[in-house]
Short mmCIF file of the C-alpha atoms (twelve columns), coordinates in Angstrom:
data_MODEL
# 
_entry.id   MODEL 
# 
loop_
_atom_site.group_PDB 
_atom_site.id 
_atom_site.type_symbol 
_atom_site.label_atom_id 
_atom_site.label_alt_id 
_atom_site.label_comp_id 
_atom_site.label_asym_id 
_atom_site.label_seq_id 
_atom_site.Cartn_x 
_atom_site.Cartn_y 
_atom_site.Cartn_z 
_atom_site.pdbx_PDB_model_num 
ATOM 1  C CA . PRO A 1  51.843 -34.952 -37.898 1 
ATOM 2  C CA . GLU A 2  51.438 -32.415 -40.524 1 
ATOM 3  C CA . VAL A 3  47.661 -31.736 -39.428 1 
ATOM 4  C CA . SER A 4  45.987 -32.964 -35.773 1 
ATOM 5  C CA . GLY A 5  43.433 -32.065 -33.903 1 
ATOM 6  C CA . LYS A 6  40.872 -33.325 -30.957 1 
ATOM 7  C CA . ILE A 7  37.102 -32.763 -31.718 1 
ATOM 8  C CA . PRO A 8  35.570 -31.033 -30.044 1 
ATOM 9  C CA . GLY A 9  38.081 -28.926 -28.802 1 
ATOM 10 C CA . GLN A 10 40.497 -28.228 -31.865 1 
ATOM 11 C CA . ARG A 11 37.330 -28.212 -34.565 1 
ATOM 12 C CA . LYS A 12 38.505 -25.025 -35.106 1 
ATOM 13 C CA . LYS A 13 42.045 -25.832 -36.111 1 
ATOM 14 C CA . LEU A 14 41.085 -28.765 -38.325 1 
ATOM 15 C CA . ALA A 15 38.761 -26.616 -40.579 1 
ATOM 16 C CA . LEU A 16 41.234 -24.123 -41.082 1 
ATOM 17 C CA . ALA A 17 43.729 -26.071 -41.931 1 
ATOM 18 C CA . ALA A 18 41.023 -28.020 -44.701 1 
ATOM 19 C CA . ALA A 19 40.048 -24.113 -45.760 1 
ATOM 20 C CA . GLY A 20 43.662 -23.160 -46.373 1 
ATOM 21 C CA . ILE A 21 43.926 -26.398 -48.443 1 
ATOM 22 C CA . LEU A 22 41.096 -25.586 -50.234 1 
ATOM 23 C CA . GLN A 23 42.117 -22.098 -51.282 1 
ATOM 24 C CA . ARG A 24 45.596 -23.233 -52.410 1 
ATOM 25 C CA . TYR A 25 43.966 -25.870 -54.553 1 
ATOM 26 C CA . GLY A 26 40.073 -25.024 -55.268 1 
ATOM 27 C CA . SER A 27 39.179 -28.368 -54.933 1 
ATOM 28 C CA . LEU A 28 40.718 -31.844 -54.595 1 
ATOM 29 C CA . ASP A 29 39.738 -35.506 -53.950 1 
ATOM 30 C CA . VAL A 30 40.834 -37.643 -51.385 1 
ATOM 31 C CA . SER A 31 40.059 -41.892 -50.929 1 
ATOM 32 C CA . LEU A 32 41.072 -43.595 -48.165 1 
ATOM 33 C CA . SER A 33 42.330 -47.303 -48.396 1 
ATOM 34 C CA . ASP A 34 44.248 -49.798 -46.404 1 
ATOM 35 C CA . PHE A 35 42.315 -49.566 -43.592 1 
ATOM 36 C CA . GLU A 36 43.268 -51.272 -39.902 1 
ATOM 37 C CA . ILE A 37 40.711 -51.101 -37.537 1 
ATOM 38 C CA . GLU A 38 40.869 -51.852 -33.693 1 
ATOM 39 C CA . VAL A 39 37.686 -52.172 -31.715 1 
ATOM 40 C CA . GLY A 40 37.105 -51.405 -27.942 1 
ATOM 41 C CA . ASP A 41 35.335 -48.898 -25.654 1 
ATOM 42 C CA . ILE A 42 37.846 -46.607 -27.990 1 
ATOM 43 C CA . ALA A 43 37.857 -47.468 -31.797 1 
ATOM 44 C CA . ARG A 44 41.395 -46.749 -33.286 1 
ATOM 45 C CA . ALA A 45 41.583 -46.601 -37.804 1 
ATOM 46 C CA . ARG A 46 44.612 -46.301 -39.589 1 
ATOM 47 C CA . ALA A 47 44.268 -45.707 -43.453 1 
ATOM 48 C CA . VAL A 48 46.437 -44.357 -46.137 1 
ATOM 49 C CA . ALA A 49 44.968 -41.361 -47.839 1 
ATOM 50 C CA . THR A 50 45.530 -40.006 -51.331 1 
ATOM 51 C CA . VAL A 51 44.476 -36.955 -52.203 1 
ATOM 52 C CA . THR A 52 44.791 -35.471 -55.826 1 
ATOM 53 C CA . ALA A 53 44.475 -31.682 -56.554 1 
ATOM 54 C CA . SER A 54 45.385 -29.279 -59.462 1 
ATOM 55 C CA . ASP A 55 48.595 -27.470 -58.672 1 
ATOM 56 C CA . GLY A 56 49.099 -24.564 -60.955 1 
ATOM 57 C CA . GLY A 57 47.714 -26.992 -64.149 1 
ATOM 58 C CA . GLN A 58 49.179 -30.242 -63.108 1 
ATOM 59 C CA . LEU A 59 48.020 -32.789 -61.580 1 
ATOM 60 C CA . ARG A 60 49.376 -33.665 -58.261 1 
ATOM 61 C CA . ARG A 61 49.241 -36.630 -56.138 1 
ATOM 62 C CA . ASP A 62 49.963 -37.625 -52.743 1 
ATOM 63 C CA . ASN A 63 49.955 -40.388 -50.243 1 
ATOM 64 C CA . ARG A 64 49.588 -39.703 -46.476 1 
ATOM 65 C CA . THR A 65 48.964 -41.717 -43.096 1 
ATOM 66 C CA . VAL A 66 45.323 -40.571 -41.799 1 
ATOM 67 C CA . ARG A 67 44.738 -41.639 -38.012 1 
ATOM 68 C CA . PHE A 68 41.301 -41.032 -36.357 1 
ATOM 69 C CA . GLU A 69 40.184 -42.039 -32.509 1 
ATOM 70 C CA . LEU A 70 36.712 -42.939 -31.946 1 
ATOM 71 C CA . GLU A 71 34.715 -42.960 -28.726 1 
ATOM 72 C CA . ARG A 72 31.812 -44.405 -27.793 1 
ATOM 73 C CA . ASP A 73 28.725 -42.175 -27.441 1 
ATOM 74 C CA . GLY A 74 25.620 -44.206 -26.752 1 
ATOM 75 C CA . GLY A 75 25.097 -46.940 -29.220 1 
ATOM 76 C CA . ASP A 76 27.407 -44.733 -31.694 1 
ATOM 77 C CA . PHE A 77 30.894 -43.613 -31.933 1 
ATOM 78 C CA . ARG A 78 32.102 -40.169 -32.541 1 
ATOM 79 C CA . VAL A 79 35.119 -39.020 -33.810 1 
ATOM 80 C CA . THR A 80 37.162 -37.358 -31.371 1 
ATOM 81 C CA . ASP A 81 40.682 -37.552 -32.659 1 
ATOM 82 C CA . VAL A 82 42.160 -37.232 -36.417 1 
ATOM 83 C CA . ARG A 83 45.784 -37.087 -37.204 1 
ATOM 84 C CA . VAL A 84 46.936 -36.235 -40.829 1 
ATOM 85 C CA . GLY A 85 50.798 -37.293 -41.836 1 
ATOM 86 C CA . ALA A 86 53.146 -35.560 -43.622 1 
ATOM 87 C CA . VAL A 87 53.672 -36.584 -47.339 1 
ATOM 88 C CA . GLU A 88 55.304 -40.080 -48.159 1 
# 
């Protein structure tokens, strides 16, 4: 994957990746679609992230597969792993 990290262990790694993206583009829009969700004691979700940003004055859009893993914490689920794939 292009970006991945365990939460909370690699939260800093994910934050630095996000900061690098914002430094390059200034702002961006991310929308998620085409969800596939499995729920048990551990929940897994796959989605397509469409990222739209301005790159040197040109509007750029790309799609990436995003995978989330969530674990039960009491009555709630908490995100424990995030993986963002390369541009499709």
